[in-house]
Coordinates of C-alpha atoms in Angstrom, one line a residue:
Chain A
X12 CA 14.9 13.8 -5.5
X13 CA 16.1 13.5 -9.1
X14 CA 17.6 17.0 -9.1
X15 CA 20.5 16.5 -6.8
X16 CA 23.4 18.9 -7.3
X17 CA 26.9 17.6 -7.0
X18 CA 29.1 20.0 -5.2
X19 CA 32.9 20.0 -5.0
X20 CA 34.6 17.2 -3.1
X21 CA 35.0 15.9 -0.4
X22 CA 31.7 14.0 -0.6
X23 CA 30.2 12.2 2.3
X24 CA 29.1 8.7 1.4
X25 CA 26.0 7.2 2.9
X26 CA 27.0 3.8 4.3
X27 CA 24.0 1.8 3.0
X28 CA 21.1 2.5 0.7
X29 CA 17.6 2.0 2.1
X30 CA 16.9 -1.2 0.1
X31 CA 20.0 -2.8 1.4
X32 CA 19.1 -2.1 5.0
X33 CA 15.6 -3.4 4.4
X34 CA 17.0 -6.5 2.7
X35 CA 19.1 -7.2 5.9
X36 CA 16.0 -6.8 8.0
X37 CA 14.1 -9.2 5.8
X38 CA 16.9 -11.7 6.1
X39 CA 17.0 -11.3 9.9
X40 CA 13.2 -11.9 10.0
X41 CA 13.3 -15.0 7.9
X42 CA 14.4 -17.5 10.5
X43 CA 11.5 -16.6 12.8
X44 CA 9.1 -16.6 9.9
X45 CA 10.3 -20.0 8.8
X46 CA 10.0 -21.3 12.4
X47 CA 6.4 -20.0 12.4
X48 CA 5.7 -21.8 9.2
X49 CA 7.2 -25.0 10.5
X50 CA 5.2 -24.8 13.7
X51 CA 1.9 -23.8 12.3
X52 CA 1.9 -25.3 8.8
X53 CA 0.9 -24.0 5.4
X54 CA -1.7 -21.6 6.8
X55 CA 1.1 -19.5 8.3
X56 CA 2.9 -19.4 4.9
X57 CA -0.4 -18.3 3.2
X58 CA -1.0 -15.6 5.8
X59 CA 2.6 -14.2 5.4
X60 CA 2.3 -14.1 1.6
X61 CA -1.0 -12.3 1.9
X62 CA 0.3 -9.6 4.2
X63 CA 3.5 -9.1 2.2
X64 CA 1.7 -9.1 -1.1
X65 CA -1.0 -6.7 0.0
X66 CA 1.5 -4.4 1.7
X67 CA 3.5 -4.1 -1.6
X68 CA 0.2 -3.7 -3.5
X69 CA -1.1 -0.9 -1.3
X70 CA 2.3 0.9 -1.4
X71 CA 2.4 0.7 -5.2
X72 CA -1.2 1.9 -5.6
X73 CA -0.8 4.7 -3.1
X74 CA 2.3 6.1 -4.8
X75 CA 0.5 6.0 -8.2
X76 CA -2.6 7.7 -6.9
X77 CA -0.6 10.4 -5.1
X78 CA 1.5 10.9 -8.2
X79 CA 4.7 10.4 -6.2
X80 CA 8.0 8.7 -7.0
X81 CA 7.5 4.9 -6.9
X82 CA 9.1 3.5 -3.7
X83 CA 8.2 -0.1 -3.8
X84 CA 11.8 -0.9 -4.7
X85 CA 13.1 0.2 -1.3
X86 CA 11.6 -3.0 0.2
X87 CA 10.2 -1.2 3.2
X88 CA 6.7 -2.2 2.3
X89 CA 7.8 -5.9 2.2
X90 CA 9.4 -5.5 5.6
X91 CA 6.2 -4.0 7.0
X92 CA 4.1 -6.7 5.5
X93 CA 6.3 -9.6 6.8
X94 CA 6.5 -8.0 10.3
X95 CA 2.7 -7.6 10.3
X96 CA 2.1 -11.2 9.3
X97 CA 4.4 -12.3 12.1
X98 CA 2.4 -10.3 14.5
X99 CA -0.9 -12.1 13.7
X100 CA -2.3 -15.4 14.9
X101 CA -1.8 -18.0 12.1
X102 CA -5.5 -18.7 11.6
X103 CA -6.6 -15.0 11.1
X104 CA -9.1 -14.6 8.2
X105 CA -7.1 -13.4 5.1
X106 CA -9.3 -10.4 4.5
X107 CA -8.6 -9.1 8.0
X108 CA -4.9 -9.4 7.2
X109 CA -5.4 -7.3 4.1
X110 CA -7.2 -4.7 6.2
X111 CA -4.2 -4.7 8.5
X112 CA -1.7 -4.0 5.7
X113 CA -4.0 -1.3 4.4
X114 CA -3.9 0.4 7.9
X115 CA -0.1 0.0 8.1
X116 CA 0.8 1.2 4.6
X117 CA -1.9 3.6 3.6
X118 CA -3.2 5.1 6.8
X119 CA 0.0 5.2 8.9
X120 CA 2.7 5.5 6.3
X121 CA 1.6 7.0 3.0
X122 CA -1.0 9.5 4.3
X123 CA 1.7 11.0 6.5
X124 CA 4.1 11.2 3.6
X125 CA 5.8 7.9 3.1
X126 CA 8.8 6.2 4.6
X127 CA 10.6 8.5 7.1
X128 CA 7.5 10.6 7.9
X129 CA 5.3 8.2 9.8
X130 CA 4.8 9.2 13.4
X131 CA 4.3 5.6 14.7
X132 CA 5.4 2.2 13.6
X133 CA 3.0 1.0 10.9
X134 CA 3.1 -2.6 12.0
X135 CA 2.3 -1.7 15.6
X136 CA -0.7 0.5 14.7
X137 CA -2.0 -2.1 12.3
X138 CA -1.8 -4.8 14.9
X139 CA -3.6 -2.6 17.5
X140 CA -6.4 -1.7 14.9
X141 CA -6.9 -5.4 14.2
X142 CA -6.8 -6.2 17.9
X143 CA -9.6 -3.6 18.6
X144 CA -11.6 -4.6 15.5
X145 CA -11.4 -8.4 15.5
X146 CA -10.7 -9.2 19.1
X147 CA -12.0 -12.7 18.9
X148 CA -10.1 -13.7 15.8
X149 CA -6.9 -11.9 17.0
X150 CA -6.8 -13.9 20.2
X151 CA -7.7 -17.4 18.9
X152 CA -4.3 -19.0 19.3
X153 CA -3.6 -22.5 18.2
X154 CA -1.4 -24.9 20.0
X155 CA 0.9 -26.4 17.4
X156 CA 1.1 -29.8 19.3
X157 CA -2.6 -30.5 19.5
X158 CA -3.9 -28.3 16.6
X159 CA -6.8 -27.2 18.9
X160 CA -7.8 -23.6 18.9
X161 CA -7.6 -22.4 22.5
X162 CA -8.6 -19.0 23.7
X163 CA -6.0 -19.1 26.4
X164 CA -3.2 -16.6 25.8
X165 CA 0.4 -17.8 25.6
X166 CA 1.1 -15.7 28.7
X167 CA -0.8 -18.0 31.0
X168 CA -0.1 -21.5 29.7
X169 CA 2.5 -23.3 31.7
X170 CA 5.0 -24.2 28.8
X171 CA 8.5 -25.2 29.6
X172 CA 11.4 -22.9 29.0
X173 CA 12.7 -25.1 26.2
X174 CA 9.3 -25.1 24.4
X175 CA 9.2 -21.3 24.7
X176 CA 12.7 -21.0 23.4
X177 CA 12.1 -23.1 20.3
X178 CA 8.6 -21.8 19.7
X179 CA 6.7 -24.9 20.4
X180 CA 3.8 -22.9 22.0
X181 CA 0.6 -21.2 21.0
X182 CA 0.9 -17.6 19.9
X183 CA 1.3 -15.2 17.0
X184 CA 2.9 -16.6 13.9
X185 CA 6.4 -15.1 14.3
X186 CA 6.7 -14.4 17.9
X187 CA 6.9 -17.9 19.4
X188 CA 10.5 -19.0 18.5
X189 CA 12.8 -17.0 20.7
X190 CA 15.9 -18.6 19.3
X191 CA 15.2 -17.5 15.7
X192 CA 14.3 -13.9 16.9
X193 CA 17.5 -13.6 18.9
X194 CA 19.6 -15.0 16.0
X195 CA 18.0 -12.4 13.7
X196 CA 18.7 -9.6 16.2
X197 CA 22.4 -10.7 16.5
X198 CA 22.7 -10.7 12.8
X199 CA 21.4 -7.2 12.5
X200 CA 23.6 -6.0 15.3
X201 CA 26.7 -7.6 13.7
X202 CA 25.9 -6.0 10.3
X203 CA 25.6 -2.6 12.1
X204 CA 22.0 -2.1 11.2
X205 CA 20.6 -1.8 14.7
X206 CA 22.1 -0.8 18.0
X207 CA 21.5 -3.3 20.8
X208 CA 20.7 -0.4 23.2
X209 CA 16.9 -0.4 22.8
X210 CA 16.3 -4.2 22.8
X211 CA 18.6 -4.8 25.7
X212 CA 17.1 -2.0 27.9
X213 CA 13.6 -3.0 26.8
X214 CA 14.0 -6.7 27.8
X215 CA 16.2 -5.8 30.8
X216 CA 13.7 -3.3 32.3
X217 CA 10.8 -5.7 31.7
X218 CA 12.6 -8.6 33.3
X219 CA 13.5 -6.5 36.3
X220 CA 10.0 -5.3 36.8
X221 CA 8.6 -8.8 36.5
X222 CA 11.2 -10.1 39.0
X223 CA 10.4 -7.4 41.5
X224 CA 6.7 -8.2 41.1
X225 CA 7.4 -11.8 42.0
X226 CA 6.8 -13.5 38.7
X227 CA 9.1 -15.7 36.6
X228 CA 11.1 -13.2 34.5
X229 CA 12.5 -15.8 32.0
X230 CA 9.2 -17.3 31.1
X231 CA 7.6 -13.9 30.7
X232 CA 10.4 -12.7 28.5
X233 CA 10.3 -15.7 26.3
X234 CA 6.5 -15.7 25.8
X235 CA 4.3 -13.3 23.9
X236 CA 5.6 -10.7 21.5
X237 CA 8.2 -9.2 23.8
X238 CA 11.3 -10.3 21.8
X239 CA 9.8 -9.6 18.4
X240 CA 8.8 -6.1 19.6
X241 CA 12.0 -5.3 21.3
X242 CA 14.3 -6.5 18.5
X243 CA 12.4 -5.5 15.4
X244 CA 10.0 -2.8 16.3
X245 CA 11.8 -0.8 19.0
X246 CA 14.7 -0.4 16.6
X247 CA 12.8 1.1 13.7
X248 CA 14.8 4.1 12.5
X249 CA 11.9 6.4 11.9
X250 CA 9.9 6.1 15.1
X251 CA 12.6 5.6 17.8
X252 CA 15.1 8.1 19.2
X253 CA 18.4 8.9 17.4
X254 CA 20.8 9.1 20.3
X255 CA 22.1 6.2 22.4
X256 CA 20.8 7.8 25.5
X257 CA 17.4 8.2 23.9
X258 CA 17.3 4.6 22.7
X259 CA 18.0 3.4 26.2
X260 CA 15.2 5.6 27.6
X261 CA 12.9 4.3 24.9
X262 CA 13.7 0.7 25.8
X263 CA 13.2 1.3 29.6
X264 CA 9.9 3.1 29.0
X265 CA 8.7 0.4 26.7
X266 CA 9.7 -2.4 29.1
X267 CA 8.1 -0.8 32.1
X268 CA 4.9 -0.1 30.1
X269 CA 4.7 -3.6 28.8
X270 CA 5.0 -4.9 32.3
X271 CA 2.3 -2.6 33.6
X272 CA -0.1 -3.6 30.8
X273 CA 0.6 -7.3 31.1
X274 CA 0.3 -7.3 34.9
X275 CA -2.7 -4.9 35.4
X276 CA -4.3 -4.4 32.0
X277 CA -7.3 -6.0 30.4
X278 CA -5.5 -7.1 27.2
X279 CA -3.4 -10.3 27.2
X280 CA -0.4 -8.6 25.5
X281 CA 1.0 -5.1 26.0
X282 CA 4.0 -4.9 23.8
X283 CA 2.3 -3.1 20.9
X284 CA 0.6 -0.6 23.1
X285 CA 3.9 0.1 24.9
X286 CA 5.8 0.6 21.6
X287 CA 3.0 2.9 20.3
X288 CA 3.1 5.1 23.4
X289 CA 6.9 5.3 23.3
X290 CA 6.7 6.1 19.5
X291 CA 4.6 9.1 20.4
X292 CA 7.1 10.2 23.1
X293 CA 10.1 9.8 20.7
X294 CA 10.3 13.5 19.6
X295 CA 10.4 14.5 23.3
X296 CA 13.0 11.8 24.2
X297 CA 15.1 13.1 21.3
X298 CA 14.9 16.6 22.7
X299 CA 16.0 15.7 26.2
X300 CA 18.7 13.3 25.1
X301 CA 20.3 15.5 22.6
X302 CA 24.1 15.4 22.7
X303 CA 25.6 18.9 23.5
X304 CA 28.8 19.8 21.7
X305 CA 31.7 20.0 24.1
X306 CA 32.5 23.4 25.4
X307 CA 29.4 25.2 24.1
X308 CA 26.6 26.8 26.0
X309 CA 22.9 26.8 25.2
X310 CA 21.9 29.9 23.2
X311 CA 19.9 32.3 25.4
X312 CA 16.8 32.6 23.2
X313 CA 16.3 28.8 23.3
X314 CA 16.2 28.8 27.0
X315 CA 13.4 31.5 26.9
X316 CA 11.5 29.4 24.4
X317 CA 11.7 26.2 26.4
X318 CA 10.5 27.9 29.5
X319 CA 7.5 29.4 27.7
Chain B
X9 CA -24.7 46.3 -0.1
X10 CA -24.5 46.7 -3.8
X11 CA -24.6 43.2 -5.2
X12 CA -26.1 40.8 -2.7
X13 CA -25.8 37.1 -3.5
X14 CA -29.0 35.4 -4.8
X15 CA -31.4 33.9 -2.3
X16 CA -30.8 30.4 -3.6
X17 CA -27.0 30.7 -3.1
X18 CA -27.7 32.0 0.4
X19 CA -29.3 28.6 1.1
X20 CA -27.0 26.4 -1.0
X21 CA -23.6 27.7 0.2
X22 CA -24.0 25.8 3.4
X23 CA -24.3 22.4 1.8
X24 CA -20.9 22.0 0.2
X25 CA -19.1 25.2 -0.5
X26 CA -19.2 26.6 3.0
X27 CA -20.3 23.5 4.8
X28 CA -20.0 24.5 8.5
X29 CA -18.7 21.1 9.6
X30 CA -16.5 19.8 6.8
X31 CA -15.2 23.0 5.3
X32 CA -15.5 25.4 8.3
X33 CA -14.5 22.6 10.8
X34 CA -17.0 23.8 13.4
X35 CA -19.2 21.6 15.6
X36 CA -16.6 18.7 15.8
X37 CA -17.9 17.6 19.2
X38 CA -21.4 16.3 18.0
X39 CA -19.7 15.1 14.8
X40 CA -17.5 12.7 16.7
X41 CA -19.7 11.9 19.6
X42 CA -23.1 10.9 18.0
X43 CA -22.1 9.5 14.7
X44 CA -21.7 5.8 15.6
X45 CA -25.1 5.2 14.1
X46 CA -26.8 6.9 11.2
X47 CA -30.1 7.2 13.1
X48 CA -28.6 9.2 15.9
X49 CA -26.6 11.3 13.5
X50 CA -29.7 12.2 11.5
X51 CA -31.6 13.1 14.7
X52 CA -28.8 15.3 16.0
X53 CA -28.5 17.0 12.6
X54 CA -32.3 17.8 12.4
X55 CA -32.4 19.0 16.0
X56 CA -29.5 21.3 15.3
X57 CA -31.1 22.5 12.1
X58 CA -34.3 23.4 14.0
X59 CA -32.3 25.4 16.6
X60 CA -30.3 27.1 13.9
X61 CA -33.3 28.3 11.9
X62 CA -35.1 29.4 15.0
X63 CA -32.2 31.3 16.5
X64 CA -31.3 32.9 13.2
X65 CA -34.9 34.0 12.8
X66 CA -35.2 35.6 16.3
X67 CA -31.7 37.1 16.3
X68 CA -32.1 38.8 13.0
X69 CA -35.5 40.0 14.1
X70 CA -34.0 41.6 17.2
X71 CA -30.7 42.7 15.5
X72 CA -31.4 46.4 15.9
X73 CA -32.7 46.0 19.5
X74 CA -29.9 44.0 21.1
X75 CA -27.2 46.4 22.4
X76 CA -23.6 45.5 21.3
X77 CA -22.3 45.2 24.8
X78 CA -24.6 42.3 25.8
X79 CA -25.1 40.7 22.4
X80 CA -23.3 37.4 23.4
X81 CA -25.5 36.7 26.5
X82 CA -28.6 37.7 24.5
X83 CA -27.7 35.2 21.7
X84 CA -27.0 32.4 24.2
X85 CA -30.4 33.0 25.9
X86 CA -32.2 32.9 22.6
X87 CA -30.3 29.7 21.5
X88 CA -30.8 28.0 24.9
X89 CA -34.5 28.8 24.6
X90 CA -34.8 26.9 21.3
X91 CA -32.6 24.0 22.6
X92 CA -34.9 23.6 25.6
X93 CA -37.9 23.6 23.3
X94 CA -36.4 20.8 21.1
X95 CA -35.3 18.9 24.1
X96 CA -38.9 18.8 25.5
X97 CA -40.3 17.9 22.0
X98 CA -37.9 15.0 21.6
X99 CA -38.4 13.8 25.2
X100 CA -42.1 13.7 24.5
X101 CA -42.4 12.3 21.0
X102 CA -39.0 10.4 20.4
X103 CA -37.9 9.2 23.9
X104 CA -35.6 6.6 22.3
X105 CA -33.6 9.3 20.3
X106 CA -33.7 11.5 23.4
X107 CA -31.9 9.0 25.6
X108 CA -29.5 8.1 22.8
X109 CA -28.4 11.7 22.3
X110 CA -28.2 12.3 26.0
X111 CA -26.2 15.3 27.1
X112 CA -25.2 16.2 23.6
X113 CA -28.7 17.5 23.0
X114 CA -28.3 20.2 25.7
X115 CA -24.8 20.9 24.3
X116 CA -26.4 22.2 21.1
X117 CA -26.5 25.4 23.1
X118 CA -22.8 25.8 22.9
X119 CA -22.5 24.5 19.3
X120 CA -20.2 27.0 17.7
X121 CA -22.0 26.7 14.3
X122 CA -25.1 28.3 15.8
X123 CA -23.3 31.1 17.6
X124 CA -21.1 31.5 14.6
X125 CA -24.0 32.0 12.2
X126 CA -25.6 34.4 14.7
X127 CA -22.5 36.4 14.9
X128 CA -21.5 36.2 11.2
X129 CA -24.8 36.4 9.5
X130 CA -28.0 36.8 11.4
X131 CA -27.0 40.1 13.1
X132 CA -26.2 41.7 9.8
X133 CA -28.9 40.4 7.4
X134 CA -32.7 40.6 7.2
X135 CA -35.0 37.9 8.5
X136 CA -35.7 36.0 5.3
X137 CA -32.0 35.7 4.3
X138 CA -31.1 34.7 7.9
X139 CA -33.7 31.9 7.9
X140 CA -32.4 30.7 4.5
X141 CA -28.8 30.8 5.7
X142 CA -29.8 28.9 8.9
X143 CA -31.6 26.2 6.8
X144 CA -28.7 25.8 4.4
X145 CA -26.2 25.5 7.2
X146 CA -28.4 23.1 9.0
X147 CA -28.9 20.9 6.0
X148 CA -25.2 20.9 5.4
X149 CA -24.5 19.9 9.0
X150 CA -27.2 17.2 8.9
X151 CA -25.8 15.8 5.6
X152 CA -22.3 15.8 7.0
X153 CA -23.4 14.0 10.2
X154 CA -25.5 11.6 8.2
X155 CA -22.7 10.7 5.8
X156 CA -20.2 10.1 8.5
X157 CA -22.7 8.3 10.7
X158 CA -23.7 6.0 7.7
X159 CA -20.1 5.2 6.8
X160 CA -19.2 4.4 10.4
X161 CA -22.3 2.3 11.0
X162 CA -22.1 0.4 7.7
X163 CA -18.4 -0.3 7.9
X164 CA -18.1 -0.5 11.6
X165 CA -21.0 -2.7 12.6
X166 CA -22.4 -3.9 9.2
X167 CA -25.8 -2.4 9.8
X168 CA -27.7 0.7 8.6
X169 CA -30.5 2.2 10.6
X170 CA -30.4 -1.0 12.6
X171 CA -31.0 -3.2 9.6
X172 CA -28.3 -5.8 9.2
X173 CA -26.5 -5.5 5.8
X174 CA -23.4 -7.5 6.3
X175 CA -22.5 -8.6 9.8
X176 CA -19.4 -10.7 9.1
X177 CA -17.2 -8.1 7.3
X178 CA -17.2 -5.2 9.8
X179 CA -14.3 -3.4 11.2
X180 CA -15.4 -2.4 14.6
X181 CA -12.6 0.1 15.3
X182 CA -14.6 2.6 13.1
X183 CA -17.2 2.9 15.8
X184 CA -14.6 3.8 18.3
X185 CA -13.1 7.3 18.6
X186 CA -10.0 6.7 16.5
X187 CA -12.1 5.3 13.6
X188 CA -14.4 8.3 13.9
X189 CA -11.4 10.6 13.4
X190 CA -10.3 8.6 10.4
X191 CA -13.7 8.6 8.7
X192 CA -14.1 12.3 9.4
X193 CA -10.7 13.0 7.9
X194 CA -11.4 11.1 4.7
X195 CA -14.8 12.8 4.3
X196 CA -13.2 16.3 4.9
X197 CA -10.6 15.5 2.3
X198 CA -13.2 14.5 -0.3
X199 CA -15.5 17.5 0.4
X200 CA -12.6 20.0 0.3
X201 CA -11.7 18.5 -3.1
X202 CA -15.3 19.1 -4.2
X203 CA -15.4 22.6 -2.8
X204 CA -12.3 23.4 -4.8
X205 CA -10.4 24.7 -1.8
X206 CA -6.7 25.0 -2.7
X207 CA -4.3 23.1 -0.6
X208 CA -2.0 25.1 1.6
X209 CA 0.9 25.9 -0.8
X210 CA 3.7 26.4 1.6
X211 CA 3.6 24.9 5.1
X212 CA 6.2 26.6 7.2
X213 CA 7.8 25.5 10.4
X214 CA 5.8 27.9 12.6
X215 CA 2.7 25.8 12.9
X216 CA 4.5 22.5 13.3
X217 CA 4.4 20.9 16.7
X218 CA 7.8 19.3 16.2
X219 CA 9.5 22.6 15.4
X220 CA 11.5 22.6 18.6
X221 CA 13.1 19.2 18.1
X222 CA 13.2 19.3 14.3
X223 CA 16.7 19.6 12.8
X224 CA 15.6 22.0 10.0
X225 CA 14.4 24.6 12.5
X226 CA 17.8 24.6 14.3
X227 CA 19.7 26.2 11.5
X228 CA 16.9 28.6 10.7
X229 CA 14.1 27.3 8.6
X230 CA 14.7 27.8 4.9
X231 CA 11.0 28.4 4.2

């Protein structure tokens, strides 16, 4: 990376460096994280600082042990940590949160070669690993009004639309306040960081499926981790398709899978499983949604290869 | 052969340097299927070692008698005979282990380590060397299973041989299949480091599953 050759002009200028994009994502996540801290108290703040701190620590340590260029400065570890913290119930034991950031940063990201090489979204895999390992702690949601730990999932409690919209319900730390998540998404869209294709098709296809199945689409969209997943995890650059067509396909697939898992599955929430499955399909989506240059034909040998 | 390796190295090569499981990457099915608990892993390893020594012994004894054209069926019959023997022995004396291992006990017959040693070693070497080779490979396989089984049991359920060590800090995903792959990968990495196996220097696009969609392969891969 340090030995870049400068060729003759004209030079193409990359629009934004990585750390700048990550800073924008951090800013966009802040309102929802702040809403979570207001709703759930200091414990939420403590959990978020543990996930962000350990994520940065693991990244730093990994790059040193692997003798690679230090990449803590690109802030991607901080984004992963914050996003992970927002995906956890606020009363999760802190050591479990540290295990989560270990899985996200070391197992999913650094062992596959660092930012840009990971096959799946680190936050999603970490959340699924924690869910499978510590099912009881991961589903102990606290109602912010009564401060009582209830095992009921946010998907089955009958909260009003307004409570769901403002985040005044039980759930994971950063997923309850729909208003803050949508504001963050709009900010990222206006800054040109994310394209609205994947989030809109994700939420849209999910709402359509829910409506066809005879459930209340608005309440289902506002509850659980759907908005957090659709806005911040289905728009990850590394693990989602590159083309607009591909992004829409990704969103539709994710929305339909989420509906299927929520409606028929054994787990209370299906967003993370849906995003992981779509992450794995991303190379194939990229392949079928590739834009063909106008007026060209497919080379012959490629046709032979795709048939084989 | 002019300079044969010493008898001790015939035995010891299977433990780390040519470990059939962690360096040769054979026998992955029992490795992932029975290593949730250290006890089952140890039982499986010892049963396989028994079959390995027995089949290596008989095959090298009969290596000049078995015709080339039917050698695979002949090997399988010999191996299956020993597997049936160990199955009856376990069923009689260790019924608990027998039911824990279940179908994987009969599947020792098609364990590629055993057939691999028969094909690679026992049919070319004398009886004593073949038995030593079988014992070394068996010990290597048992140690590998035991190591992975212990790690998965201690970290995954907080127990070891059923004794509770630390129940509250366990990560139960390690007892599931994905955790098994993860522990196995880490152990393979450490053992390959110990065995001084050089890492692949230049990984081309040919073996990559993403080669069709990858941008680098479109313009002709530079490697």
